[in-house]
């Protein structure tokens, strides 16, 4: 189920623990402290004599050394308190004897006792009389039925002989609707804890839960998956100029949408579009899982293909860096590719032969160049190696290559060479110069913000065979590209998404 996640489990556990702790505290406050309760603490158990097996050396002086029976004497300070939430009356003691409580000192004999009380409780002293049962015999000390308001206490300083320091000391007796129990022994220098052990444990558990929940929330990837994720397989073919964009988009979609596998197999816009058409005609299941990217509109006669306008792509002429020209007119470019300019010195450049490096006939980049810049097709191919003429009658060396990357590498390696490419790939390549056309520089920013009339640009189309089903991977991927997170990827690769205000206008006008 969707709600079963680590953060939800920790959050629910924290809530349950908080509710249980709160309920437990309410119960504790309502039930436990309201019981009558007497607690006792041994605040001192010290040797006086040197025959006490205490492991602690002591030195006696004066009466402690002179009085008889001091050789094995010990002093015990016993604190008795009302640590409940209700007052205790003399008739709350349940024993049948006259006295209320009995202090038992294991293996020791009581020799004497003294009672002390805090200021403001002098009335307690009136109860410590023999008639009220106050006295001792053997190892027991009888304590009267002393009424104690909440928080009241008194102390008994008891002189003992025989036995060892640390031997057991118990307070025996009963309280109606309550109990008598030992408390943690606290010396005068001790400070009682601010919170009880239960409070500390609950605080630690709640803190651990909150930290765990915060860690999960911070560490997890909160990027929302695209709306309408779909599973299955999809092949993306067509434009090599747009291939880097499609590879990153495919990888991101697969990451966001588990169960999807997208293969990018680009080998030219025209070849990709015709492959899509052939696959669709052979498919018996309607629209096949294929998307073809094309630099510019599809060829004539393929009416069964449906288009989605994805982005505005900017292209550029690329020259070897030894050609120092920074601007070419459209007329210069047309004369170059018509073979009427054979040497760069005819345009004010170096005395070096012109080498035309072009794309093959399936290239959308070439078709955009012919449609937007030349206004006609290129002259015939005259070279296989881009250096030597295979046709000696040709005016210039002109070769055709299969990909944009091959064009860029060849132009950068051959002095005097000129070719064309998608802008972002060309801008990141070394050894090249990108001239302006009629004074307009190839720039996506100028196109979007400066109203540039740069001519060598085109719409990037995504084609499917008919309209794929709304729940198909092809339909979901096209939505991801044109409307979703894919627009950021398109921008980072130097294209203008059709989904932006300026892109929408340019894509609609073209």
Short mmCIF file of N, CA and C in Angstrom, two decimals, residues 41 184 186-195 200:
data_model
loop_
_atom_site.label_atom_id
_atom_site.label_comp_id
_atom_site.label_asym_id
_atom_site.label_seq_id
_atom_site.Cartn_x
_atom_site.Cartn_y
_atom_site.Cartn_z
N UNK A 41 14.44 6.58 53.87
CA UNK A 41 15.76 6.63 53.24
C UNK A 41 16.83 6.53 54.33
N UNK A 184 15.07 6.00 47.20
CA UNK A 184 16.51 6.05 46.91
C UNK A 184 17.21 6.83 48.00
N UNK A 186 19.37 9.33 49.75
CA UNK A 186 19.89 10.61 49.31
C UNK A 186 20.64 11.26 50.46
N UNK A 187 21.88 11.59 50.22
CA UNK A 187 22.66 12.30 51.23
C UNK A 187 22.35 13.78 51.13
N UNK A 188 22.72 14.58 52.15
CA UNK A 188 22.42 16.02 52.09
C UNK A 188 23.01 16.70 50.87
N UNK A 189 24.13 16.20 50.32
CA UNK A 189 24.77 16.84 49.17
C UNK A 189 24.12 16.45 47.85
N UNK A 190 23.31 15.41 47.87
CA UNK A 190 22.69 14.96 46.62
C UNK A 190 21.58 15.92 46.20
N UNK A 191 21.41 16.01 44.87
CA UNK A 191 20.28 16.75 44.32
C UNK A 191 19.33 15.76 43.67
N UNK A 192 18.07 15.79 44.01
CA UNK A 192 17.13 14.85 43.39
C UNK A 192 17.02 15.12 41.90
N UNK A 193 16.82 14.09 41.09
CA UNK A 193 16.72 14.28 39.64
C UNK A 193 15.53 15.14 39.27
N UNK A 194 15.71 15.94 38.18
CA UNK A 194 14.63 16.80 37.73
C UNK A 194 13.46 16.00 37.18
N UNK A 195 13.80 14.88 36.47
CA UNK A 195 12.76 14.02 35.90
C UNK A 195 12.94 12.61 36.43
N UNK A 200 12.44 10.23 31.80
CA UNK A 200 13.65 10.28 30.98
C UNK A 200 13.60 9.26 29.85
#
